[in-house]
XYZ file of C-alpha atoms in Angstrom:
282
model
C 127.472 129.847 153.446
C 129.958 131.655 151.186
C 133.051 133.032 152.840
C 133.039 136.668 151.630
C 130.564 139.532 151.588
C 130.747 139.560 147.784
C 129.877 135.862 147.529
C 126.978 136.251 149.945
C 125.541 139.106 147.879
C 125.914 137.045 144.683
C 124.078 134.046 146.126
C 121.204 136.234 147.304
C 120.535 137.460 143.753
C 121.772 134.544 141.643
C 118.340 133.267 140.630
C 117.294 136.675 139.261
C 120.403 137.168 137.104
C 120.431 137.038 133.328
C 122.811 134.818 131.301
C 125.738 137.270 131.159
C 125.433 138.241 134.815
C 125.274 134.565 135.814
C 128.345 133.859 133.687
C 130.215 136.615 135.526
C 128.861 135.429 138.889
C 130.114 131.887 138.336
C 133.528 133.182 137.328
C 133.723 135.283 140.505
C 132.587 132.432 142.742
C 135.092 129.962 141.285
C 138.012 132.438 141.354
C 137.276 134.142 144.663
C 140.774 133.548 146.012
C 142.410 135.527 143.184
C 139.869 138.315 142.679
C 141.622 140.880 144.874
C 144.471 141.151 142.351
C 142.211 141.600 139.300
C 141.001 144.862 137.825
C 137.430 145.195 136.568
C 138.825 144.983 133.011
C 140.596 141.719 133.909
C 137.338 140.274 135.229
C 135.473 141.261 132.073
C 138.116 139.666 129.856
C 138.449 136.435 131.846
C 134.694 135.986 132.322
C 134.108 136.821 128.631
C 131.631 139.606 129.315
C 131.731 143.326 128.529
C 133.018 145.995 130.917
C 129.530 147.557 131.217
C 128.202 144.162 132.368
C 130.811 144.126 135.152
C 129.946 147.679 136.181
C 126.185 147.030 136.246
C 126.741 143.734 138.059
C 128.522 145.308 141.027
C 126.027 148.164 141.226
C 123.249 145.586 141.324
C 124.987 143.974 144.289
C 124.974 147.296 146.117
C 128.579 148.413 145.665
C 129.224 152.101 144.997
C 132.573 151.465 143.326
C 134.960 148.697 142.327
C 137.330 149.899 145.055
C 134.664 148.894 147.582
C 134.516 145.415 146.028
C 138.274 144.966 146.352
C 138.165 146.192 149.932
C 135.661 143.443 150.773
C 137.789 140.830 149.040
C 140.968 141.823 150.843
C 139.279 141.249 154.182
C 139.167 137.537 153.398
C 142.351 135.538 153.945
C 142.428 132.838 151.259
C 144.802 130.382 149.636
C 142.618 129.541 146.646
C 141.104 126.346 148.010
C 137.293 126.132 148.162
C 137.661 124.044 151.324
C 138.669 127.189 153.196
C 135.139 128.525 152.834
C 133.523 129.500 156.116
C 130.798 126.872 156.247
C 127.917 127.359 158.650
C 126.325 124.149 159.957
C 122.886 123.303 158.575
C 120.400 120.588 159.402
C 120.232 117.715 156.930
C 116.861 118.778 155.535
C 118.112 122.267 154.703
C 121.325 120.866 153.253
C 119.440 118.476 150.960
C 117.024 121.196 149.848
C 119.866 123.604 149.075
C 121.709 120.995 147.023
C 118.576 119.962 145.144
C 117.736 123.557 144.254
C 121.269 124.400 143.166
C 121.691 121.254 141.065
C 118.422 122.072 139.291
C 119.671 125.593 138.544
C 123.027 124.253 137.335
C 121.414 121.786 134.937
C 118.877 124.291 133.627
C 121.619 126.803 132.845
C 123.746 124.063 131.263
C 120.827 123.045 129.026
C 120.237 126.664 128.045
C 123.856 126.949 126.927
C 123.750 123.600 125.087
C 120.726 124.647 123.044
C 122.889 127.227 121.278
C 125.252 124.539 119.960
C 125.091 122.195 116.923
C 124.874 119.076 119.087
C 123.953 116.848 116.131
C 127.066 117.932 114.237
C 129.245 117.377 117.311
C 127.834 113.872 117.808
C 128.274 113.121 114.098
C 131.940 114.082 114.376
C 132.376 111.884 117.455
C 130.992 108.945 115.490
C 132.853 109.463 112.221
C 136.409 110.471 113.148
C 139.261 107.979 112.918
C 140.137 108.208 116.614
C 139.258 110.184 119.742
C 141.771 111.262 122.370
C 140.252 112.284 125.727
C 142.259 114.473 128.126
C 141.450 115.398 131.726
C 143.592 116.369 134.711
C 142.890 116.468 138.459
C 139.127 116.739 139.092
C 138.467 116.540 135.357
C 140.013 113.077 135.073
C 136.985 111.095 136.359
C 134.743 112.898 133.852
C 137.218 112.190 131.043
C 137.576 108.543 132.068
C 133.795 108.071 132.200
C 133.345 109.654 128.770
C 135.987 107.395 127.283
C 134.256 104.386 128.829
C 130.867 105.369 127.405
C 132.200 105.984 123.906
C 134.178 102.743 123.968
C 130.884 100.862 124.193
C 129.924 102.377 120.835
C 133.092 102.587 118.761
C 136.780 101.677 118.632
C 139.691 104.093 118.724
C 138.878 105.983 121.934
C 141.800 106.566 124.302
C 142.383 108.611 127.422
C 145.757 110.336 127.294
C 148.429 110.473 128.429
C 148.725 106.829 129.418
C 150.961 105.986 132.423
C 154.582 106.322 131.415
C 153.723 108.355 128.311
C 153.698 112.062 127.495
C 151.091 114.109 125.665
C 153.605 114.854 122.929
C 153.928 111.134 122.202
C 150.152 110.702 122.183
C 149.193 113.743 120.096
C 152.050 114.272 117.652
C 150.429 112.301 114.808
C 146.945 113.823 114.935
C 145.265 114.525 111.598
C 142.096 116.244 110.413
C 140.400 112.847 110.796
C 140.862 112.890 114.591
C 139.094 114.493 117.557
C 140.489 115.590 120.917
C 138.081 115.999 123.833
C 139.547 118.238 126.525
C 137.794 118.073 129.898
C 138.885 121.198 131.766
C 136.700 121.888 134.771
C 137.581 124.419 137.481
C 140.979 124.476 139.241
C 142.809 123.280 136.152
C 146.587 122.793 135.969
C 148.370 125.684 134.267
C 149.457 123.464 131.362
C 145.850 123.291 130.093
C 146.347 126.724 128.547
C 149.420 125.576 126.616
C 147.716 122.371 125.485
C 144.647 124.245 124.256
C 146.799 126.727 122.348
C 148.549 123.837 120.613
C 145.278 122.048 119.863
C 143.935 125.223 118.289
C 146.729 125.027 115.723
C 146.593 121.258 115.172
C 144.667 119.708 112.258
C 142.440 117.692 114.617
C 139.027 118.846 115.784
C 138.793 119.898 119.441
C 135.784 119.597 121.750
C 136.172 121.434 125.071
C 133.991 120.686 128.097
C 134.487 123.215 130.878
C 132.750 125.446 133.405
C 132.316 129.224 132.899
C 135.718 129.911 134.464
C 137.386 128.039 131.581
C 135.731 129.883 128.711
C 138.956 131.759 127.981
C 140.128 128.507 126.327
C 137.091 128.275 124.032
C 138.822 130.338 121.348
C 141.081 127.340 120.644
C 138.257 124.763 120.401
C 135.858 123.945 117.587
C 133.030 123.502 120.100
C 132.664 124.227 123.816
C 130.205 122.528 126.174
C 129.730 124.709 129.265
C 128.740 122.910 132.474
C 127.694 124.861 135.559
C 129.207 123.726 138.866
C 128.001 126.030 141.635
C 127.575 124.249 144.966
C 126.125 125.388 148.301
C 129.285 124.084 149.978
C 133.023 124.004 149.462
C 133.050 121.231 146.848
C 132.090 122.039 143.258
C 129.397 119.883 141.659
C 130.172 117.639 138.679
C 126.589 116.457 138.166
C 125.979 118.602 135.080
C 129.297 117.532 133.532
C 128.419 113.854 133.952
C 124.928 114.524 132.579
C 126.426 116.160 129.479
C 128.636 113.099 128.970
C 125.516 110.922 129.115
C 123.615 113.218 126.741
C 126.349 113.283 124.100
C 126.952 109.530 124.383
C 123.233 108.881 123.857
C 123.264 111.133 120.793
C 126.154 109.102 119.413
C 124.305 105.862 120.087
C 121.333 107.115 118.063
C 123.590 107.870 115.106
C 125.388 104.512 115.140
C 122.795 102.075 113.826
C 125.147 99.078 113.959
C 124.934 97.580 117.457
C 127.238 94.633 116.715
C 129.992 96.135 118.902
C 127.678 96.418 121.907
C 126.485 92.848 121.367
C 130.050 91.553 121.107
C 131.011 93.311 124.348
C 127.959 91.903 126.142
C 128.745 88.384 124.938
C 132.312 88.700 126.199
C 131.056 90.017 129.547
C 128.936 86.868 129.860
C 131.762 84.580 128.779
C 134.215 86.047 131.292
C 131.571 86.505 133.999
C 132.921 89.997 134.713
C 129.749 91.854 135.735
C 127.133 91.245 138.385
C 123.788 90.163 136.898
C 121.127 92.828 136.502
C 118.080 92.719 138.759
C 115.691 90.107 137.488
C 118.278 88.587 135.163
């Protein structure tokens, strides 16, 4: 279960919330450790919703005033880590059911957000640019690495940066309007993500940001933003929707690249070097 009274109230009503309320709810749940120092105006700005949305949201949860919200938050001793959540034991059946239900909600909300975007145009850019640089730190790195691996099956010129022993400045200094940077910036990002995104917003290259609702403050510096929802019944955030978005966008790119000679060449080299286990039945 969530660790604070506020989080418990949010989870009880999460399924009935509209898009803006859910966006605010996910911001609050992923920033619970810092909320006691924020004003209601800060929350509205960081969650990218209006002040009236914040006011209605807390009234919906049963709070008479924002001061009452802060009082609840200050009762909870936190250090910012989701692992400090007060988890109540649950039987395996309940745990599986809770995860299944939450993952379904995460993916449905992610799809709803994606439908507002020009996905064809994004995929076309991913196929046609001269090179793609993929960036991801901490928990975002596995998502970035997987995306690079998927795209590398389809086209050349895809790198994850910075490489060991290199700096971002060395990797990004020569970007042109013919290049694309994919920034994977899921929750609990390093502070330098803000500086990098500000620089990318001024660079000639296109920028595709993939983040969760808590990172939408960086969207102003990106050409496109893919929002992935990460709420989890436990202390660890879910990356299932982020990985699914990587698969979706990679499949869109595959449809647009009619020449499969690169894939065939890679498969032939796999066979020659005997690098992969054989598939079932083959």
